[in-house]
Short mmCIF file of C-alpha atoms and ligand atoms in Angstrom, two decimals:
data_model
loop_
_atom_site.label_atom_id
_atom_site.label_comp_id
_atom_site.label_asym_id
_atom_site.label_seq_id
_atom_site.Cartn_x
_atom_site.Cartn_y
_atom_site.Cartn_z
CA MET A 1 -0.66 6.54 -11.13
CA ASN A 2 -2.01 9.66 -9.77
CA ARG A 3 -2.48 8.45 -6.26
CA LYS A 4 -4.80 11.41 -4.96
CA SER A 5 -7.22 10.87 -7.61
CA LYS A 6 -8.03 7.46 -7.35
CA SER A 7 -7.99 4.91 -4.20
CA VAL A 8 -4.64 3.82 -3.34
CA THR A 9 -4.87 0.30 -1.19
CA LYS A 10 -1.57 -1.18 0.25
CA PRO A 11 -1.56 -4.73 1.60
CA ALA A 12 0.14 -5.01 5.16
CA GLY A 13 3.99 -5.63 4.37
CA SER A 14 3.86 -3.29 1.72
CA THR A 15 4.30 -5.90 -0.83
CA GLN A 16 4.24 -5.13 -4.50
CA ARG A 17 1.39 -7.13 -6.04
CA GLN A 18 2.83 -9.78 -8.25
CA ASP A 19 1.78 -9.28 -12.05
CA ALA A 20 0.23 -12.27 -13.59
CA ALA A 21 2.35 -12.73 -16.24
CA SER A 22 5.58 -12.05 -14.03
CA PRO A 23 8.30 -15.18 -13.91
CA ARG A 24 7.47 -15.92 -10.32
CA HIS A 25 3.69 -15.93 -11.22
CA ARG A 26 4.43 -18.42 -14.25
CA VAL A 27 6.87 -20.41 -12.01
CA SER A 28 5.18 -20.98 -8.84
CA GLN A 29 1.24 -21.02 -10.28
CA SER A 30 0.38 -20.08 -7.34
CA PRO A 31 -2.81 -17.98 -7.00
CA ARG A 32 -2.60 -14.21 -6.87
CA PRO A 33 -2.42 -12.84 -3.64
CA PRO A 34 -5.37 -11.09 -2.62
CA ILE A 35 -4.85 -7.31 -1.99
CA SER A 36 -5.65 -6.68 1.90
CA ALA A 37 -9.00 -4.41 2.07
CA PRO A 38 -8.09 -1.03 3.84
CA LEU A 39 -8.27 -0.62 7.16
CA VAL A 40 -7.62 3.10 7.25
CA ALA A 41 -8.93 6.13 4.75
CA VAL A 42 -6.79 8.87 4.44
CA VAL A 43 -9.11 11.73 2.72
CA MET A 44 -7.86 14.97 1.73
CA GLY A 45 -9.83 17.82 0.61
CA SER A 46 -7.61 18.92 -2.46
CA LYS A 47 -4.21 17.63 -4.70
CA SER A 48 -2.43 20.56 -2.73
CA ASP A 49 -2.96 18.56 0.66
CA TRP A 50 -0.81 15.51 -1.07
CA GLU A 51 2.43 17.19 -0.10
CA THR A 52 1.77 17.10 3.54
CA MET A 53 -0.45 14.03 3.83
CA ARG A 54 2.08 11.91 1.80
CA HIS A 55 3.58 11.54 5.48
CA ALA A 56 0.79 10.04 6.88
CA ASP A 57 0.36 7.68 3.86
CA GLN A 58 4.18 6.52 4.43
CA THR A 59 3.80 6.14 7.95
CA LEU A 60 1.06 3.72 7.55
CA THR A 61 3.06 1.95 5.01
CA ASP A 62 5.82 1.53 7.41
CA PHE A 63 3.79 -0.40 9.71
CA GLY A 64 2.62 -2.44 7.02
CA VAL A 65 -1.15 -0.93 7.27
CA PRO A 66 -3.72 -1.73 4.59
CA HIS A 67 -4.57 2.01 3.36
CA GLU A 68 -6.10 3.84 0.77
CA CYS A 69 -5.50 7.75 0.03
CA LYS A 70 -8.34 9.96 -1.78
CA VAL A 71 -9.10 13.32 -2.79
CA MET A 72 -12.67 14.51 -1.92
CA SER A 73 -14.01 17.87 -0.75
CA ALA A 74 -16.71 18.50 1.92
CA HIS A 75 -18.18 21.24 -0.20
CA ARG A 76 -17.04 20.48 -3.75
CA THR A 77 -17.81 16.73 -3.51
CA PRO A 78 -20.26 16.70 -0.94
CA HIS A 79 -21.82 13.36 -1.83
CA LEU A 80 -18.68 11.78 -2.49
CA ALA A 81 -17.23 12.57 0.87
CA ALA A 82 -20.99 11.19 2.43
CA ASP A 83 -20.52 8.10 0.85
CA LEU A 84 -17.42 7.15 1.65
CA SER A 85 -18.20 7.79 5.08
CA SER A 86 -21.43 6.25 4.86
CA ASN A 87 -19.91 3.09 3.84
CA ALA A 88 -16.64 3.04 5.23
CA GLU A 89 -17.88 0.57 8.05
CA SER A 90 -19.02 -1.95 5.79
CA ARG A 91 -15.98 -2.02 3.53
CA GLY A 92 -14.15 -2.92 6.52
CA ILE A 93 -12.38 0.36 7.30
CA GLU A 94 -11.67 1.03 11.13
CA ILE A 95 -10.49 4.34 10.94
CA ILE A 96 -10.75 7.54 8.88
CA ILE A 97 -8.17 10.42 8.77
CA ALA A 98 -9.43 13.60 7.05
CA ALA A 99 -7.13 16.37 5.96
CA ALA A 100 -8.27 20.03 4.99
CA GLY A 101 -7.38 23.70 5.07
CA GLY A 102 -9.34 26.73 5.32
CA ALA A 103 -12.82 26.57 6.50
CA ALA A 104 -11.79 22.52 6.97
CA HIS A 105 -15.22 21.13 7.70
CA LEU A 106 -14.19 17.76 5.88
CA ALA A 107 -13.57 15.90 9.15
CA GLY A 108 -16.70 17.09 10.70
CA VAL A 109 -18.96 16.22 7.71
CA LEU A 110 -17.00 12.77 7.29
CA ALA A 111 -17.62 12.21 11.28
CA ALA A 112 -21.56 12.95 10.63
CA HIS A 113 -21.99 10.03 8.36
CA THR A 114 -19.88 7.29 10.75
CA THR A 115 -19.34 6.09 13.87
CA LEU A 116 -15.89 5.20 12.93
CA PRO A 117 -13.03 7.10 14.80
CA VAL A 118 -12.19 10.16 12.65
CA LEU A 119 -9.09 11.68 13.04
CA GLY A 120 -8.39 15.38 11.30
CA VAL A 121 -5.36 16.96 10.33
CA PRO A 122 -5.38 20.65 9.74
CA MET A 123 -3.76 21.84 6.45
CA LYS A 124 -1.20 24.79 6.80
CA SER A 125 -3.16 27.49 4.89
CA ASP A 126 -1.80 30.72 2.99
CA ALA A 127 -4.20 33.37 4.94
CA LEU A 128 -3.89 32.13 8.25
CA ASN A 129 -1.14 29.70 8.64
CA GLY A 130 -3.34 27.05 9.20
CA MET A 131 -5.06 28.67 12.18
CA ASP A 132 -8.36 28.34 10.47
CA SER A 133 -7.98 24.69 9.47
CA LEU A 134 -7.36 23.93 13.24
CA LEU A 135 -10.09 25.67 14.93
CA ALA A 136 -12.64 24.34 12.29
CA THR A 137 -11.16 21.10 12.76
CA VAL A 138 -10.66 20.87 16.18
CA GLN A 139 -13.94 22.94 17.53
CA MET A 140 -16.54 20.35 16.98
CA PRO A 141 -19.73 20.90 19.05
CA ALA A 142 -20.26 18.02 21.34
CA GLY A 143 -21.80 15.05 20.05
CA ILE A 144 -19.88 14.48 17.22
CA PRO A 145 -16.13 13.88 17.68
CA VAL A 146 -13.20 14.83 15.54
CA GLY A 147 -9.50 13.63 16.89
CA THR A 148 -7.65 16.60 15.77
CA LEU A 149 -3.96 16.44 15.65
CA ALA A 150 -1.45 18.96 14.95
CA ILE A 151 -1.08 21.51 11.88
CA GLY A 152 0.53 19.88 8.69
CA LYS A 153 3.25 17.44 8.62
CA PRO A 154 3.66 16.65 12.40
CA GLY A 155 -0.62 16.29 12.42
CA ALA A 156 -0.13 13.94 9.37
CA VAL A 157 2.27 11.57 10.85
CA ASN A 158 0.97 11.29 14.36
CA ALA A 159 -2.53 10.34 12.92
CA ALA A 160 -1.25 7.55 11.38
CA LEU A 161 0.48 6.82 14.19
CA PHE A 162 -2.58 7.59 16.27
CA ALA A 163 -4.65 5.08 13.82
CA VAL A 164 -1.87 2.36 14.34
CA ALA A 165 -2.20 2.76 18.03
CA ILE A 166 -6.13 2.13 17.45
CA LEU A 167 -5.52 -0.88 15.39
CA ALA A 168 -2.97 -2.33 17.87
CA ASN A 169 -5.53 -2.57 20.37
CA SER A 170 -6.55 -6.07 18.63
CA ARG A 171 -3.42 -6.53 16.64
CA PRO A 172 -0.71 -7.99 19.15
CA GLU A 173 1.73 -7.54 16.00
CA LEU A 174 1.18 -4.22 15.43
CA ARG A 175 1.43 -3.31 19.26
CA LYS A 176 4.94 -4.75 19.09
CA LYS A 177 5.82 -2.81 15.97
CA LEU A 178 4.83 0.38 17.48
CA LYS A 179 6.62 -0.43 20.81
CA GLN A 180 9.85 -0.81 18.56
CA PHE A 181 9.15 2.24 16.81
CA ARG A 182 8.96 3.85 20.07
CA GLU A 183 12.51 2.30 21.40
CA LYS A 184 14.30 3.21 18.21
CA GLN A 185 13.00 6.75 18.43
CA GLU A 186 14.18 6.95 22.00
CA GLN A 187 17.35 5.23 21.15
CA GLN A 188 18.45 8.18 18.26
CA ILE A 189 17.43 10.81 20.70
CA ARG A 190 19.79 9.34 23.59
CA GLU A 191 22.69 8.82 20.78
CA ILE A 192 22.59 12.43 19.97
CA SER A 193 26.07 14.35 20.46
CA LEU A 194 26.54 17.74 20.38
CA ASP A 195 30.12 18.22 20.56
C1 LIG B 201 -9.35 22.39 1.34
O1 LIG B 201 -9.09 23.56 0.59
C2 LIG B 201 -8.24 21.80 0.98
O2 LIG B 201 -8.28 20.78 2.26
C3 LIG B 201 -7.16 22.50 0.62
O3 LIG B 201 -6.45 22.60 2.20
C4 LIG B 201 -7.91 24.01 0.92
C5 LIG B 201 -7.30 24.43 -0.58
O4 LIG B 201 -7.51 23.99 -1.59
P1 LIG B 201 -6.80 24.27 -3.37
O5 LIG B 201 -7.59 25.51 -3.69
O6 LIG B 201 -5.63 24.01 -3.01
O7 LIG B 201 -7.51 22.99 -3.98
O8 LIG B 201 -10.68 22.39 0.58
#
């Protein structure tokens, strides 16, 4: 499945949906579990951004956060972008992560159509190595904020971690997972030996 051309929603726990004809389904006769509605929308301006943004997708999956990944552009598909953002809150989405490169106005445009928190990830560009994307994303005039992360993969991972931190404010189980993640990360550094 081309995950960048259509919505991909991952349920909490990242469990595989059981096919209606699967042996397990036939034996249990239990109703198919509903797929959790996405809490986070990961939007990117081009398919070429996916190699970077797959790290946001993976991080959200690791934390069991239901999310969707979509390609849409502020300038190539302006109506699609406006619709996604305008309807996000009513669909239960709580955070939008927006990645774009070049004159990276996607995050700002999405933020203009919603009061949900929008996290921007500047993509590394060929011409200016991502500085153009960074400035276009971070330098929002006062009034419509975009929380901007680092250029490229670190920003993609941190945008997902930031989304987890926001969601964790009202979800103790997610807070616990985030603390465990930090503890594991710290332990890995403590165990490094340079000999
Ligand atoms: C932006 O232009 C995208 O976010 C991407 O980072 C950049 C280049 O897009 P492509 O020319 O690779 O489609 O809209």
